[in-house]
mmCIF file of C-alpha atoms (C1' of nucleotides) in Angstrom:
data_model
loop_
_atom_site.group_PDB
_atom_site.id
_atom_site.type_symbol
_atom_site.label_atom_id
_atom_site.label_comp_id
_atom_site.label_asym_id
_atom_site.label_seq_id
_atom_site.Cartn_x
_atom_site.Cartn_y
_atom_site.Cartn_z
ATOM 1 C CA MET A 1 0.270 -20.752 -17.554
ATOM 2 C CA ASN A 2 2.438 -18.091 -15.971
ATOM 3 C CA TYR A 3 2.464 -18.258 -12.206
ATOM 4 C CA ASP A 4 4.610 -15.160 -11.592
ATOM 5 C CA ILE A 5 1.739 -13.310 -9.964
ATOM 6 C CA LEU A 6 1.853 -15.890 -7.197
ATOM 7 C CA LYS A 7 5.384 -14.878 -6.252
ATOM 8 C CA LEU A 8 5.414 -13.091 -2.945
ATOM 9 C CA ASP A 9 7.750 -10.371 -4.172
ATOM 10 C CA ASN A 10 5.449 -9.496 -7.042
ATOM 11 C CA GLN A 11 2.484 -8.844 -4.824
ATOM 12 C CA LEU A 12 1.339 -5.546 -3.444
ATOM 13 C CA CYS A 13 -0.761 -7.091 -0.692
ATOM 14 C CA PHE A 14 1.970 -8.934 1.141
ATOM 15 C CA PRO A 15 4.201 -5.955 2.024
ATOM 16 C CA ILE A 16 1.147 -3.996 3.161
ATOM 17 C CA TYR A 17 0.217 -6.867 5.438
ATOM 18 C CA VAL A 18 3.746 -6.973 6.820
ATOM 19 C CA ALA A 19 3.901 -3.208 7.227
ATOM 20 C CA SER A 20 0.651 -3.172 9.148
ATOM 21 C CA ARG A 21 1.892 -5.735 11.619
ATOM 22 C CA GLU A 22 5.244 -4.004 12.042
ATOM 23 C CA ILE A 23 3.479 -0.745 12.775
ATOM 24 C CA ILE A 24 1.329 -2.386 15.426
ATOM 25 C CA GLN A 25 4.381 -4.014 16.974
ATOM 26 C CA GLY A 26 6.201 -0.705 16.884
ATOM 27 C CA TYR A 27 3.403 1.068 18.699
ATOM 28 C CA ASN A 28 2.955 -1.700 21.239
ATOM 29 C CA ARG A 29 6.656 -1.489 22.055
ATOM 30 C CA TYR A 30 6.459 2.222 22.764
ATOM 31 C CA PHE A 31 3.198 2.128 24.707
ATOM 32 C CA GLY A 32 4.952 0.610 27.705
ATOM 33 C CA ASP A 33 3.395 2.054 30.834
ATOM 34 C CA LEU A 34 0.351 3.396 28.990
ATOM 35 C CA ASP A 35 -0.995 -0.152 29.175
ATOM 36 C CA ILE A 36 -2.987 0.039 25.937
ATOM 37 C CA THR A 37 -2.883 -1.757 22.596
ATOM 38 C CA TYR A 38 -2.851 -0.257 19.114
ATOM 39 C CA PRO A 39 -6.590 -0.815 18.457
ATOM 40 C CA GLN A 40 -7.352 0.706 21.869
ATOM 41 C CA TYR A 41 -5.131 3.649 20.963
ATOM 42 C CA LEU A 42 -7.145 4.097 17.766
ATOM 43 C CA VAL A 43 -10.360 4.222 19.772
ATOM 44 C CA LEU A 44 -8.814 6.835 22.046
ATOM 45 C CA MET A 45 -7.719 8.895 19.036
ATOM 46 C CA VAL A 46 -11.283 8.863 17.736
ATOM 47 C CA LEU A 47 -12.616 9.968 21.119
ATOM 48 C CA TRP A 48 -9.963 12.646 21.585
ATOM 49 C CA GLU A 49 -11.248 14.161 18.363
ATOM 50 C CA ASP A 50 -14.945 13.707 19.229
ATOM 51 C CA ASP A 51 -15.918 12.575 22.685
ATOM 52 C CA GLU A 52 -19.140 10.679 23.278
ATOM 53 C CA MET A 53 -19.618 8.617 20.135
ATOM 54 C CA THR A 54 -21.752 5.548 19.591
ATOM 55 C CA VAL A 55 -20.191 2.131 19.093
ATOM 56 C CA ASN A 56 -21.495 2.215 15.570
ATOM 57 C CA ASN A 57 -19.811 5.508 14.710
ATOM 58 C CA ILE A 58 -16.504 4.422 16.186
ATOM 59 C CA GLY A 59 -16.794 1.307 14.062
ATOM 60 C CA LYS A 60 -17.403 3.325 10.925
ATOM 61 C CA ARG A 61 -14.435 5.548 11.631
ATOM 62 C CA LEU A 62 -12.082 2.618 12.282
ATOM 63 C CA HIS A 63 -13.653 0.113 9.873
ATOM 64 C CA LEU A 64 -14.333 -2.290 12.758
ATOM 65 C CA ASP A 65 -17.547 -4.134 13.586
ATOM 66 C CA SER A 66 -19.273 -4.783 16.901
ATOM 67 C CA GLY A 67 -17.789 -8.266 17.188
ATOM 68 C CA THR A 68 -14.417 -6.593 17.554
ATOM 69 C CA LEU A 69 -15.440 -3.401 19.304
ATOM 70 C CA THR A 70 -17.763 -4.666 22.031
ATOM 71 C CA PRO A 71 -15.167 -6.778 23.878
ATOM 72 C CA LEU A 72 -12.438 -4.225 23.150
ATOM 73 C CA LEU A 73 -14.513 -1.409 24.650
ATOM 74 C CA LYS A 74 -15.341 -3.558 27.660
ATOM 75 C CA ARG A 75 -11.630 -4.050 28.280
ATOM 76 C CA MET A 76 -11.134 -0.304 27.981
ATOM 77 C CA GLU A 77 -13.981 0.262 30.415
ATOM 78 C CA SER A 78 -12.468 -2.135 32.943
ATOM 79 C CA LYS A 79 -9.228 -0.129 32.655
ATOM 80 C CA GLU A 80 -11.331 2.968 33.349
ATOM 81 C CA LEU A 81 -10.361 4.704 30.126
ATOM 82 C CA ILE A 82 -13.945 5.048 28.889
ATOM 83 C CA ILE A 83 -17.530 4.765 30.079
ATOM 84 C CA ARG A 84 -20.279 2.899 28.212
ATOM 85 C CA ASN A 85 -23.796 4.300 28.533
ATOM 86 C CA ARG A 86 -26.885 3.070 26.819
ATOM 87 C CA SER A 87 -28.646 6.043 25.299
ATOM 88 C CA ARG A 88 -32.019 7.182 26.673
ATOM 89 C CA GLU A 89 -33.319 8.480 23.368
ATOM 90 C CA ASP A 90 -32.538 5.267 21.489
ATOM 91 C CA GLU A 91 -32.077 2.267 23.692
ATOM 92 C CA ARG A 92 -30.289 0.384 20.930
ATOM 93 C CA THR A 93 -27.275 2.655 20.931
ATOM 94 C CA VAL A 94 -24.455 2.746 23.447
ATOM 95 C CA LYS A 95 -22.601 5.990 23.929
ATOM 96 C CA ILE A 96 -18.885 5.826 24.639
ATOM 97 C CA SER A 97 -17.230 8.680 26.485
ATOM 98 C CA LEU A 98 -13.784 9.318 27.912
ATOM 99 C CA THR A 99 -13.039 9.234 31.617
ATOM 100 C CA ASP A 100 -10.600 11.746 33.058
ATOM 101 C CA LYS A 101 -7.972 9.039 32.929
ATOM 102 C CA GLY A 102 -8.745 8.506 29.250
ATOM 103 C CA LYS A 103 -8.443 12.233 28.603
ATOM 104 C CA GLN A 104 -5.182 12.479 30.507
ATOM 105 C CA LEU A 105 -3.570 9.797 28.367
ATOM 106 C CA LYS A 106 -3.475 12.203 25.440
ATOM 107 C CA GLN A 107 -0.485 14.020 26.931
ATOM 108 C CA LYS A 108 1.573 10.855 26.986
ATOM 109 C CA ALA A 109 0.242 9.570 23.681
ATOM 110 C CA VAL A 110 1.345 12.642 21.790
ATOM 111 C CA LYS A 111 4.960 11.699 22.395
ATOM 112 C CA ILE A 112 4.691 8.332 20.693
ATOM 113 C CA PRO A 113 4.297 9.063 16.966
ATOM 114 C CA PRO A 114 7.544 11.099 16.866
ATOM 115 C CA GLN A 115 9.412 8.171 18.415
ATOM 116 C CA LEU A 116 8.151 5.861 15.697
ATOM 117 C CA ALA A 117 8.741 8.461 13.027
ATOM 118 C CA LYS A 118 12.454 8.584 13.684
ATOM 119 C CA ASP A 119 12.823 4.989 12.439
ATOM 120 C CA VAL A 120 11.217 5.865 9.124
ATOM 121 C CA THR A 121 13.668 6.619 6.347
ATOM 122 C CA LEU A 122 11.096 7.999 3.938
ATOM 123 C CA THR A 123 11.298 11.661 3.011
ATOM 124 C CA PRO A 124 8.310 13.870 3.852
ATOM 125 C CA GLU A 125 7.352 13.860 0.163
ATOM 126 C CA GLU A 126 7.501 10.069 0.046
ATOM 127 C CA ILE A 127 5.317 9.852 3.121
ATOM 128 C CA GLU A 128 2.729 12.121 1.514
ATOM 129 C CA THR A 129 2.800 10.062 -1.671
ATOM 130 C CA LEU A 130 2.486 6.835 0.261
ATOM 131 C CA LYS A 131 -0.416 8.177 2.281
ATOM 132 C CA ARG A 132 -2.188 9.407 -0.834
ATOM 133 C CA LEU A 133 -1.786 6.090 -2.654
ATOM 134 C CA ILE A 134 -2.862 4.004 0.324
ATOM 135 C CA TYR A 135 -5.978 6.136 0.718
ATOM 136 C CA LYS A 136 -6.695 5.757 -2.965
ATOM 137 C CA LEU A 137 -6.376 2.003 -2.509
ATOM 138 C CA ILE A 138 -8.716 1.665 0.467
ATOM 139 C CA ASN A 139 -11.354 4.068 -0.745
ATOM 140 C CA LYS A 140 -12.079 1.799 -3.645
ATOM 141 C CA GLU A 141 -11.714 -1.741 -2.348
ATOM 142 C CA MET B 1 0.991 21.735 22.720
ATOM 143 C CA ASN B 2 -0.205 20.837 19.235
ATOM 144 C CA TYR B 3 -2.112 17.593 19.105
ATOM 145 C CA ASP B 4 -2.588 17.472 15.335
ATOM 146 C CA ILE B 5 -0.381 14.432 14.982
ATOM 147 C CA LEU B 6 -2.986 12.530 16.991
ATOM 148 C CA LYS B 7 -5.631 13.117 14.337
ATOM 149 C CA LEU B 8 -6.422 9.902 12.539
ATOM 150 C CA ASP B 9 -6.333 11.538 9.126
ATOM 151 C CA ASN B 10 -2.823 12.852 9.673
ATOM 152 C CA GLN B 11 -1.364 9.459 10.378
ATOM 153 C CA LEU B 12 0.322 7.127 7.961
ATOM 154 C CA CYS B 13 -0.125 4.050 10.121
ATOM 155 C CA PHE B 14 -3.890 4.010 10.290
ATOM 156 C CA PRO B 15 -4.636 3.722 6.552
ATOM 157 C CA ILE B 16 -2.012 1.008 6.228
ATOM 158 C CA TYR B 17 -3.692 -0.898 9.030
ATOM 159 C CA VAL B 18 -7.066 -0.496 7.332
ATOM 160 C CA ALA B 19 -5.669 -1.447 3.936
ATOM 161 C CA SER B 20 -4.146 -4.606 5.330
ATOM 162 C CA ARG B 21 -7.421 -5.751 6.801
ATOM 163 C CA GLU B 22 -9.368 -4.893 3.676
ATOM 164 C CA ILE B 23 -6.921 -6.911 1.595
ATOM 165 C CA ILE B 24 -7.325 -9.910 3.879
ATOM 166 C CA GLN B 25 -11.102 -9.583 3.735
ATOM 167 C CA GLY B 26 -10.953 -9.260 -0.032
ATOM 168 C CA TYR B 27 -8.924 -12.430 -0.360
ATOM 169 C CA ASN B 28 -11.071 -14.351 2.093
ATOM 170 C CA ARG B 29 -14.158 -13.417 0.075
ATOM 171 C CA TYR B 30 -12.672 -14.769 -3.132
ATOM 172 C CA PHE B 31 -11.206 -17.951 -1.639
ATOM 173 C CA GLY B 32 -14.655 -19.486 -1.330
ATOM 174 C CA ASP B 33 -14.377 -23.175 -2.127
ATOM 175 C CA LEU B 34 -10.605 -23.210 -1.698
ATOM 176 C CA ASP B 35 -11.271 -23.336 2.055
ATOM 177 C CA ILE B 36 -8.133 -21.451 3.078
ATOM 178 C CA THR B 37 -7.403 -18.160 4.835
ATOM 179 C CA TYR B 38 -5.042 -15.385 3.765
ATOM 180 C CA PRO B 39 -2.170 -16.424 6.079
ATOM 181 C CA GLN B 40 -2.581 -20.012 4.892
ATOM 182 C CA TYR B 41 -2.473 -18.756 1.320
ATOM 183 C CA LEU B 42 0.787 -16.953 2.117
ATOM 184 C CA VAL B 43 2.284 -20.192 3.396
ATOM 185 C CA LEU B 44 1.186 -21.932 0.213
ATOM 186 C CA MET B 45 2.771 -19.191 -1.902
ATOM 187 C CA VAL B 46 6.038 -19.671 -0.066
ATOM 188 C CA LEU B 47 5.904 -23.421 -0.637
ATOM 189 C CA TRP B 48 4.902 -23.101 -4.285
ATOM 190 C CA GLU B 49 8.125 -21.155 -4.765
ATOM 191 C CA ASP B 50 10.247 -23.503 -2.653
ATOM 192 C CA ASP B 51 8.787 -26.752 -1.451
ATOM 193 C CA GLU B 52 10.048 -28.403 1.710
ATOM 194 C CA MET B 53 10.994 -25.534 3.966
ATOM 195 C CA THR B 54 11.461 -25.471 7.718
ATOM 196 C CA VAL B 55 9.004 -23.679 9.995
ATOM 197 C CA ASN B 56 11.751 -21.238 10.784
ATOM 198 C CA ASN B 57 12.385 -20.324 7.145
ATOM 199 C CA ILE B 58 8.704 -19.897 6.413
ATOM 200 C CA GLY B 59 8.575 -17.633 9.434
ATOM 201 C CA LYS B 60 11.449 -15.530 8.170
ATOM 202 C CA ARG B 61 9.862 -15.183 4.762
ATOM 203 C CA LEU B 62 6.475 -14.148 6.161
ATOM 204 C CA HIS B 63 7.690 -12.320 9.290
ATOM 205 C CA LEU B 64 5.726 -14.716 11.498
ATOM 206 C CA ASP B 65 6.925 -16.592 14.570
ATOM 207 C CA SER B 66 6.302 -20.158 15.702
ATOM 208 C CA GLY B 67 3.528 -19.080 18.036
ATOM 209 C CA THR B 68 1.533 -18.167 14.962
ATOM 210 C CA LEU B 69 2.866 -20.729 12.533
ATOM 211 C CA THR B 70 2.713 -23.926 14.566
ATOM 212 C CA PRO B 71 -1.083 -23.952 15.017
ATOM 213 C CA LEU B 72 -1.610 -22.536 11.527
ATOM 214 C CA LEU B 73 0.453 -25.317 9.977
ATOM 215 C CA LYS B 74 -1.360 -27.912 12.033
ATOM 216 C CA ARG B 75 -4.651 -26.673 10.638
ATOM 217 C CA MET B 76 -3.208 -26.877 7.147
ATOM 218 C CA GLU B 77 -2.011 -30.394 7.833
ATOM 219 C CA SER B 78 -5.446 -31.470 9.015
ATOM 220 C CA LYS B 79 -6.812 -30.099 5.736
ATOM 221 C CA GLU B 80 -4.175 -32.219 3.964
ATOM 222 C CA LEU B 81 -2.558 -29.270 2.225
ATOM 223 C CA ILE B 82 0.869 -29.909 3.733
ATOM 224 C CA ILE B 83 2.860 -32.536 5.624
ATOM 225 C CA ARG B 84 4.973 -31.830 8.697
ATOM 226 C CA ASN B 85 8.087 -33.932 9.160
ATOM 227 C CA ARG B 86 10.685 -33.636 11.822
ATOM 228 C CA SER B 87 14.066 -33.621 10.157
ATOM 229 C CA ARG B 88 16.420 -36.585 10.611
ATOM 230 C CA GLU B 89 19.583 -34.507 10.339
ATOM 231 C CA ASP B 90 18.460 -31.960 12.933
ATOM 232 C CA GLU B 91 15.710 -33.152 15.198
ATOM 233 C CA ARG B 92 14.894 -29.598 16.243
ATOM 234 C CA THR B 93 13.622 -28.599 12.825
ATOM 235 C CA VAL B 94 10.330 -29.509 11.218
ATOM 236 C CA LYS B 95 10.179 -29.672 7.457
ATOM 237 C CA ILE B 96 6.970 -28.585 5.750
ATOM 238 C CA SER B 97 6.130 -29.959 2.328
ATOM 239 C CA LEU B 98 3.153 -29.743 0.008
ATOM 240 C CA THR B 99 0.774 -32.624 -0.546
ATOM 241 C CA ASP B 100 -0.599 -33.224 -4.021
ATOM 242 C CA LYS B 101 -3.728 -31.428 -2.908
ATOM 243 C CA GLY B 102 -1.599 -28.472 -1.814
ATOM 244 C CA LYS B 103 0.182 -28.428 -5.163
ATOM 245 C CA GLN B 104 -3.101 -28.648 -7.080
ATOM 246 C CA LEU B 105 -4.471 -25.574 -5.366
ATOM 247 C CA LYS B 106 -2.025 -23.422 -7.294
ATOM 248 C CA GLN B 107 -4.159 -23.686 -10.419
ATOM 249 C CA LYS B 108 -7.167 -22.227 -8.654
ATOM 250 C CA ALA B 109 -5.162 -19.711 -6.654
ATOM 251 C CA VAL B 110 -3.655 -18.111 -9.730
ATOM 252 C CA LYS B 111 -7.086 -16.831 -10.693
ATOM 253 C CA ILE B 112 -7.579 -14.879 -7.494
ATOM 254 C CA PRO B 113 -5.146 -11.938 -7.676
ATOM 255 C CA PRO B 114 -6.603 -10.743 -11.009
ATOM 256 C CA GLN B 115 -10.065 -10.730 -9.456
ATOM 257 C CA LEU B 116 -8.857 -8.505 -6.638
ATOM 258 C CA ALA B 117 -6.831 -6.365 -9.014
ATOM 259 C CA LYS B 118 -9.880 -5.295 -10.956
ATOM 260 C CA ASP B 119 -11.170 -3.410 -7.903
ATOM 261 C CA VAL B 120 -7.968 -1.390 -7.660
ATOM 262 C CA THR B 121 -8.121 2.015 -9.295
ATOM 263 C CA LEU B 122 -4.390 2.709 -9.091
ATOM 264 C CA THR B 123 -2.442 2.957 -12.314
ATOM 265 C CA PRO B 124 0.387 0.464 -12.881
ATOM 266 C CA GLU B 125 2.887 3.246 -12.131
ATOM 267 C CA GLU B 126 1.124 4.107 -8.891
ATOM 268 C CA ILE B 127 1.155 0.450 -7.879
ATOM 269 C CA GLU B 128 4.903 0.286 -8.490
ATOM 270 C CA THR B 129 5.465 3.461 -6.499
ATOM 271 C CA LEU B 130 3.298 2.212 -3.666
ATOM 272 C CA LYS B 131 5.104 -1.099 -3.588
ATOM 273 C CA ARG B 132 8.499 0.584 -3.586
ATOM 274 C CA LEU B 133 7.585 2.962 -0.754
ATOM 275 C CA ILE B 134 5.990 0.235 1.358
ATOM 276 C CA TYR B 135 9.109 -1.897 0.975
ATOM 277 C CA LYS B 136 11.264 1.064 1.928
ATOM 278 C CA LEU B 137 9.097 1.487 5.012
ATOM 279 C CA ILE B 138 9.252 -2.103 6.224
ATOM 280 C CA ASN B 139 12.912 -2.668 5.487
ATOM 281 C CA LYS B 140 13.833 -0.059 8.066
ATOM 282 C CA GLU B 141 11.331 -0.384 10.879
ATOM 283 C "C1'" DA C 1 -52.345 0.301 14.921
ATOM 284 C "C1'" DA C 2 -50.209 -4.005 13.533
ATOM 285 C "C1'" DA C 3 -46.837 -6.329 10.678
ATOM 286 C "C1'" DA C 4 -42.508 -6.174 8.354
ATOM 287 C "C1'" DA C 5 -38.078 -4.434 7.739
ATOM 288 C "C1'" DT C 6 -34.148 -2.204 9.511
ATOM 289 C "C1'" DT C 7 -30.799 -0.870 12.833
ATOM 290 C "C1'" DT C 8 -27.804 -1.461 16.878
ATOM 291 C "C1'" DG C 9 -25.071 -3.829 19.874
ATOM 292 C "C1'" DG C 10 -24.054 -8.315 21.740
ATOM 293 C "C1'" DT C 11 -22.649 -13.351 21.437
ATOM 294 C "C1'" DT C 12 -20.349 -17.373 19.624
ATOM 295 C "C1'" DG C 13 -16.869 -19.774 17.283
ATOM 296 C "C1'" DT C 14 -12.756 -19.909 14.596
ATOM 297 C "C1'" DG C 15 -8.362 -18.174 13.238
ATOM 298 C "C1'" DT C 16 -4.704 -15.432 13.587
ATOM 299 C "C1'" DG C 17 -0.672 -12.549 15.960
ATOM 300 C "C1'" DC C 18 2.622 -12.144 19.424
ATOM 301 C "C1'" DA C 19 5.145 -11.972 23.949
ATOM 302 C "C1'" DA C 20 6.968 -15.002 27.138
ATOM 303 C "C1'" DT C 21 8.216 -19.386 28.570
ATOM 304 C "C1'" DT C 22 9.493 -24.255 27.945
ATOM 305 C "C1'" DT C 23 11.661 -28.363 26.064
ATOM 306 C "C1'" DA C 24 14.643 -30.787 23.328
ATOM 307 C "C1'" DA C 25 18.496 -30.872 20.220
ATOM 308 C "C1'" DT C 26 22.737 -29.034 18.617
ATOM 309 C "C1'" DT C 27 26.822 -26.211 18.764
ATOM 310 C "C1'" DT C 28 30.420 -23.808 21.106
ATOM 311 C "C1'" DC C 29 33.580 -23.255 24.694
ATOM 312 C "C1'" DT C 30 36.877 -24.804 27.935
ATOM 313 C "C1'" DA D 1 34.335 -35.017 26.950
ATOM 314 C "C1'" DG D 2 31.333 -32.122 29.743
ATOM 315 C "C1'" DA D 3 29.245 -27.614 30.745
ATOM 316 C "C1'" DA D 4 27.284 -23.547 28.806
ATOM 317 C "C1'" DA D 5 25.165 -21.178 25.211
ATOM 318 C "C1'" DT D 6 22.363 -21.228 21.280
ATOM 319 C "C1'" DT D 7 18.694 -22.645 18.315
ATOM 320 C "C1'" DA D 8 14.081 -24.587 16.713
ATOM 321 C "C1'" DA D 9 9.452 -25.669 17.766
ATOM 322 C "C1'" DA D 10 5.922 -25.944 20.753
ATOM 323 C "C1'" DT D 11 3.046 -24.144 24.459
ATOM 324 C "C1'" DT D 12 0.479 -20.715 27.116
ATOM 325 C "C1'" DG D 13 -2.132 -16.728 27.665
ATOM 326 C "C1'" DC D 14 -4.123 -12.669 25.948
ATOM 327 C "C1'" DA D 15 -6.071 -9.565 22.431
ATOM 328 C "C1'" DC D 16 -7.757 -8.743 18.296
ATOM 329 C "C1'" DA D 17 -10.642 -9.605 13.732
ATOM 330 C "C1'" DC D 18 -14.515 -11.167 11.563
ATOM 331 C "C1'" DA D 19 -18.355 -14.147 9.871
ATOM 332 C "C1'" DA D 20 -22.653 -15.649 11.328
ATOM 333 C "C1'" DC D 21 -26.219 -15.328 14.214
ATOM 334 C "C1'" DC D 22 -29.353 -13.241 17.831
ATOM 335 C "C1'" DA D 23 -32.355 -10.081 20.572
ATOM 336 C "C1'" DA D 24 -34.222 -5.822 21.401
ATOM 337 C "C1'" DA D 25 -35.538 -1.282 19.888
ATOM 338 C "C1'" DT D 26 -36.985 1.677 16.280
ATOM 339 C "C1'" DT D 27 -38.720 2.904 11.807
ATOM 340 C "C1'" DT D 28 -41.342 2.046 7.755
ATOM 341 C "C1'" DT D 29 -45.247 -0.006 5.406
ATOM 342 C "C1'" DT D 30 -49.633 -1.237 4.857
#
DNA sequence: AAAAATTTGGTTGTGTGCAATTTAATTTCT
DNA sequence: AGAAATTAAATTGCACACAACCAAATTTTT
């Protein structure tokens, strides 16, 4: 039996796992006085694109379930970045909307990706290729 | 001010973050009766390549620190997959070695990557490209 | 309309991740 | 040799992540 596939360096999964964590660390370093975490930043990005979404729809967009989102959104609410409102039309759903403070954060947030980008040695073409292949990977798994 | 870089679909980081979690979920689904998690599986892979490593060296290989590894290794010890031994030569270091049970697991583990691989629609060339670009990304950040 | 199935968000419990601090052991400096 | 610096694990505290389960509201079936 050949066990080469069990070598770390032969796997595709391991470097993706490492990259993901390094990205999160990178963001968290630059957030500084924004006082948010990477998953919270993702929620904000979703809301900056479309304000007032249900928990469910945010989850679909970010591939996260309520077990992760409910406490995360409560922390964001206590920081006054968002407001949680149970819908009148359908009492099961909770609508999440940005506060002014949450909206304001966009101006600071926009400066962060370029700071991270300068540490990346990939060419623009390589980045496009990487993005395309990663999307091809996740859309099937 | 152009806020396009804050759109989720324009980012490289987000799909990597999603891919990482989907990979972990995929592995955890297939582990089943092996009763291990993906990070525990990574530790086993390290030890299958080189048995008897220090916590520090495992951490370097996996990019994980002692705050993560110490409790993780204790869980693995309680499952009798590994043994933790404080070194005689240097009392600061703890040497981790596989038990027979930990060594045995390799035979079952080798069947898992092919099961995951069948869900991947990338061509072998695309996988190589993806791996190369991901490594280029993490070796700089 | 009443029962059954589905949907939505919440809760619980376990397992990572990681920053920051601590403790003990070893090495380096003077 | 003794003090200072360094190193290795462990500890603490917080924030995800997710499986499994639950309760309430809504929709579908009969």
